[in-house]
Coordinates of N, CA, C and O in Angstrom, one line a residue:
M281 N 22.2 1.8 13.4 CA 21.0 2.2 12.8 C 21.0 2.0 11.3 O 22.0 1.9 10.7
R282 N 19.8 1.7 10.8 CA 19.7 1.4 9.4 C 18.8 2.4 8.7 O 17.8 2.9 9.2
R283 N 19.2 2.8 7.4 CA 18.4 3.7 6.6 C 17.1 2.9 6.2 O 17.1 1.7 5.8
C284 N 16.0 3.6 6.2 CA 14.7 3.0 5.9 C 13.8 4.0 5.3 O 14.0 5.2 5.4
K285 N 12.7 3.5 4.7 CA 11.6 4.4 4.3 C 10.3 3.8 4.9 O 10.3 2.6 5.2
A286 N 9.3 4.6 5.1 CA 8.1 4.1 5.7 C 7.0 5.2 5.5 O 7.2 6.2 4.8
E287 N 5.8 4.9 6.0 CA 4.7 5.9 5.9 C 4.3 6.3 7.3 O 4.4 5.5 8.3
V288 N 3.9 7.6 7.5 CA 3.4 8.1 8.8 C 2.1 8.7 8.5 O 1.8 9.2 7.4
W289 N 1.3 8.8 9.6 CA 0.0 9.5 9.6 C 0.2 10.9 10.0 O 0.8 11.1 11.1
K290 N -0.2 11.9 9.2 CA -0.1 13.3 9.6 C -1.4 14.0 9.1 O -1.6 14.0 7.9
N291 N -2.1 14.6 10.0 CA -3.4 15.3 9.6 C -4.3 14.4 8.8 O -4.8 14.8 7.7
R292 N -4.5 13.2 9.2 CA -5.3 12.2 8.6 C -4.9 11.8 7.2 O -5.7 11.4 6.4
K293 N -3.7 12.0 6.9 CA -3.1 11.6 5.6 C -1.9 10.8 5.8 O -1.2 10.9 6.8
I294 N -1.6 9.9 4.9 CA -0.4 9.0 4.9 C 0.7 9.8 4.1 O 0.4 10.1 3.0
I295 N 1.8 9.9 4.8 CA 2.9 10.7 4.1 C 4.2 9.8 4.1 O 4.5 9.2 5.2
P296 N 4.8 9.6 3.0 CA 6.0 8.8 2.9 C 7.2 9.6 3.6 O 7.3 10.8 3.4
V297 N 8.0 8.8 4.3 CA 9.2 9.4 4.9 C 10.4 8.5 4.7 O 10.3 7.4 4.4
E298 N 11.6 9.1 4.8 CA 12.9 8.3 4.8 C 13.8 8.9 5.8 O 13.9 10.1 6.1
G299 N 14.4 7.9 6.5 CA 15.3 8.3 7.6 C 16.1 7.2 8.2 O 16.2 6.1 7.6
L300 N 16.5 7.3 9.5 CA 17.2 6.2 10.2 C 16.3 5.5 11.2 O 15.7 6.2 12.0
F301 N 16.2 4.2 11.0 CA 15.4 3.4 11.9 C 16.1 3.3 13.3 O 17.3 3.0 13.3
H302 N 15.5 3.7 14.4 CA 16.0 3.5 15.7 C 15.6 2.3 16.4 O 16.4 1.5 16.9
Q303 N 14.3 2.1 16.5 CA 13.8 0.8 17.2 C 12.3 0.7 17.0 O 11.6 1.6 16.5
W304 N 11.8 -0.4 17.4 CA 10.3 -0.6 17.4 C 9.8 -0.1 18.8 O 10.5 -0.1 19.8
A305 N 8.6 0.4 18.8 CA 8.0 0.9 20.0 C 6.5 0.5 20.0 O 5.9 0.1 19.0
S306 N 5.8 0.8 21.1 CA 4.4 0.6 21.2 C 3.7 1.9 21.3 O 4.2 2.9 21.8
D307 N 2.5 1.9 20.7 CA 1.6 3.1 20.7 C 0.2 2.6 21.0 O 0.0 1.4 21.0
F308 N -0.7 3.5 21.2 CA -2.1 3.0 21.4 C -3.1 4.1 20.9 O -2.8 5.2 20.7
M309 N -4.3 3.6 20.7 CA -5.5 4.5 20.4 C -6.5 4.2 21.4 O -6.7 3.0 21.8
E310 N -7.2 5.2 21.9 CA -8.2 5.0 22.9 C -9.6 4.8 22.2 O -10.0 5.5 21.3
F311 N -10.3 3.7 22.6 CA -11.6 3.4 22.1 C -12.6 3.4 23.3 O -12.2 3.4 24.5
E312 N -13.9 3.3 23.0 CA -14.9 3.2 24.1 C -14.6 2.0 25.0 O -14.9 2.1 26.2
T313 N -14.1 1.0 24.4 CA -13.9 -0.2 25.2 C -12.5 -0.3 25.8 O -12.2 -1.3 26.5
G314 N -11.7 0.7 25.6 CA -10.4 0.7 26.2 C -9.3 1.0 25.1 O -9.6 1.2 24.0
P315 N -8.0 0.9 25.5 CA -7.0 1.2 24.6 C -6.7 0.0 23.6 O -6.9 -1.2 24.0
G316 N -6.3 0.3 22.4 CA -5.9 -0.7 21.4 C -4.4 -0.4 21.1 O -4.0 0.7 20.7
N317 N -3.6 -1.4 21.5 CA -2.1 -1.3 21.3 C -1.7 -1.7 19.9 O -2.2 -2.6 19.4
Y318 N -0.6 -1.1 19.4 CA -0.1 -1.5 18.1 C 1.4 -1.1 18.1 O 1.9 -0.2 18.9
T319 N 2.2 -1.7 17.2 CA 3.6 -1.4 17.1 C 3.9 -0.3 16.0 O 3.2 -0.3 15.0
V320 N 4.9 0.5 16.4 CA 5.3 1.6 15.4 C 6.8 1.5 15.3 O 7.5 0.9 16.2
A321 N 7.4 2.1 14.3 CA 8.8 2.2 14.1 C 9.2 3.7 14.4 O 8.6 4.6 14.0
L322 N 10.2 3.8 15.3 CA 10.8 5.1 15.6 C 11.8 5.5 14.5 O 12.9 4.8 14.5
I323 N 11.6 6.5 13.7 CA 12.4 6.8 12.6 C 12.9 8.3 12.8 O 12.1 9.2 13.0
E324 N 14.2 8.5 12.7 CA 14.8 9.8 12.8 C 14.9 10.4 11.3 O 15.6 9.8 10.5
L325 N 14.2 11.5 11.1 CA 14.3 12.1 9.8 C 15.6 12.9 9.6 O 16.3 13.1 10.6
D326 N 15.9 13.3 8.4 CA 17.2 14.0 8.2 C 17.3 15.3 8.9 O 18.4 15.8 9.2
D327 N 16.2 15.9 9.2 CA 16.2 17.2 10.0 C 16.3 17.0 11.5 O 16.2 17.9 12.2
G328 N 16.4 15.7 11.9 CA 16.5 15.4 13.4 C 15.2 15.1 14.1 O 15.2 14.6 15.2
R329 N 14.1 15.3 13.4 CA 12.8 15.0 14.1 C 12.6 13.4 14.1 O 13.1 12.7 13.3
I330 N 11.9 13.0 15.2 CA 11.6 11.6 15.3 C 10.1 11.4 15.0 O 9.3 12.2 15.5
V331 N 9.8 10.4 14.1 CA 8.4 10.2 13.8 C 8.1 8.7 14.0 O 9.0 7.9 14.1
K332 N 6.8 8.4 14.2 CA 6.3 7.0 14.4 C 5.8 6.5 13.0 O 4.8 6.9 12.6
G333 N 6.6 5.6 12.5 CA 6.2 5.0 11.2 C 5.3 3.8 11.4 O 5.3 3.1 12.4
V334 N 4.4 3.6 10.4 CA 3.5 2.5 10.4 C 4.3 1.2 10.2 O 5.1 1.1 9.2
A335 N 4.2 0.3 11.2 CA 5.2 -0.8 11.2 C 5.2 -1.7 9.9 O 6.3 -2.0 9.4
D336 N 4.1 -1.9 9.3 CA 4.1 -2.8 8.1 C 4.4 -2.1 6.8 O 4.4 -2.7 5.8
T337 N 4.8 -0.8 6.9 CA 5.3 -0.1 5.7 C 6.8 0.2 5.7 O 7.3 0.7 4.8
V338 N 7.5 -0.3 6.8 CA 8.9 0.0 6.9 C 9.7 -0.9 5.9 O 9.4 -2.1 5.8
V339 N 10.5 -0.3 5.1 CA 11.4 -1.0 4.2 C 12.8 -0.5 4.4 O 13.1 0.7 4.3
F340 N 13.7 -1.5 4.8 CA 15.1 -1.1 5.1 C 15.8 -1.0 3.7 O 15.6 -1.8 2.8
L341 N 16.6 0.1 3.6 CA 17.2 0.4 2.3 C 18.6 -0.2 2.1 O 19.1 -0.2 1.0
D342 N 19.2 -0.7 3.2 CA 20.5 -1.3 3.1 C 20.3 -2.8 2.9 O 19.2 -3.3 3.1
K343 N 21.4 -3.5 2.6 CA 21.3 -4.9 2.4 C 21.6 -5.6 3.7 O 22.5 -5.2 4.5
V344 N 20.9 -6.7 4.0 CA 21.0 -7.4 5.3 C 22.5 -7.9 5.4 O 23.1 -7.9 6.4
Q345 N 23.0 -8.4 4.3 CA 24.4 -9.0 4.3 C 25.4 -7.9 4.8 O 26.3 -8.2 5.5
E346 N 25.2 -6.6 4.3 CA 26.2 -5.6 4.7 C 26.1 -5.3 6.2 O 27.1 -5.1 6.9
T347 N 24.9 -5.4 6.8 CA 24.7 -5.1 8.2 C 25.2 -6.3 9.0 O 25.8 -6.0 10.1
L348 N 25.1 -7.5 8.6 CA 25.6 -8.6 9.4 C 27.0 -9.0 9.1 O 27.6 -9.8 9.8
Q349 N 27.6 -8.4 8.1 CA 29.0 -8.8 7.7 C 30.0 -8.7 8.8 O 30.8 -9.7 9.0
P350 N 30.1 -7.7 9.7 CA 31.1 -7.7 10.7 C 30.9 -8.8 11.7 O 31.9 -9.5 12.0
A351 N 29.7 -9.1 12.1 CA 29.5 -10.3 13.0 C 29.8 -11.6 12.4 O 30.4 -12.5 13.0
A352 N 29.5 -11.7 11.1 CA 29.8 -12.9 10.4 C 31.3 -13.1 10.2 O 31.7 -14.3 10.3
K353 N 32.0 -12.1 10.0 CA 33.5 -12.2 9.8 C 34.1 -12.7 11.1 O 35.0 -13.5 11.1
E354 N 33.6 -12.2 12.2 CA 34.2 -12.6 13.5 C 33.9 -14.1 13.8 O 34.7 -14.8 14.4
A355 N 32.8 -14.6 13.4 CA 32.4 -15.9 13.7 C 33.0 -17.0 12.7 O 33.0 -18.1 13.0
G356 N 33.6 -16.5 11.6 CA 34.2 -17.5 10.7 C 33.3 -17.7 9.5 O 32.2 -17.4 9.5
A357 N 33.9 -18.3 8.4 CA 33.2 -18.5 7.2 C 32.0 -19.4 7.3 O 30.9 -19.0 6.7
D358 N 32.1 -20.5 8.0 CA 30.9 -21.4 8.1 C 29.8 -20.7 8.9 O 28.6 -20.8 8.5
A359 N 30.1 -20.1 10.0 CA 29.1 -19.4 10.8 C 28.6 -18.2 10.1 O 27.4 -17.9 10.2
A360 N 29.4 -17.6 9.2 CA 28.9 -16.4 8.5 C 27.8 -16.9 7.6 O 26.7 -16.2 7.5
Q361 N 27.9 -18.0 6.9 CA 26.9 -18.5 6.0 C 25.6 -18.8 6.8 O 24.5 -18.5 6.4
D362 N 25.7 -19.4 8.0 CA 24.6 -19.6 8.9 C 23.9 -18.4 9.3 O 22.7 -18.3 9.3
V363 N 24.6 -17.3 9.7 CA 24.1 -16.1 10.1 C 23.3 -15.4 8.9 O 22.2 -15.0 9.1
L364 N 23.9 -15.4 7.8 CA 23.2 -14.8 6.6 C 22.0 -15.6 6.2 O 21.0 -15.0 5.8
M365 N 22.0 -16.9 6.2 CA 20.9 -17.7 5.9 C 19.7 -17.6 6.8 O 18.6 -17.5 6.4
S366 N 20.0 -17.4 8.1 CA 19.0 -17.3 9.1 C 18.3 -15.9 9.0 O 17.2 -15.7 9.5
A367 N 18.9 -14.9 8.4 CA 18.4 -13.6 8.3 C 17.4 -13.5 7.1 O 16.6 -12.6 7.1
T368 N 17.3 -14.5 6.3 CA 16.4 -14.4 5.1 C 15.2 -15.3 5.4 O 15.0 -16.0 6.2

């Protein structure tokens, strides 16, 4: 899991949150013409609650290189560079 910050809707207001990103998920809103689907981020807050973050507001707070480092080390130096370059 990665530490992140995002925004969530609560009582018709946007509220900033920070926590652990778990995964992407789907949600929907019901309209007269049917449901409208959209992507949300499932984020665990420090108090243990799970919230649905607005997908395009998610910012990961760790560095990509730190997250990929173990996989890159296993693959070797040349492959590590390829893995890190493809993540950017």
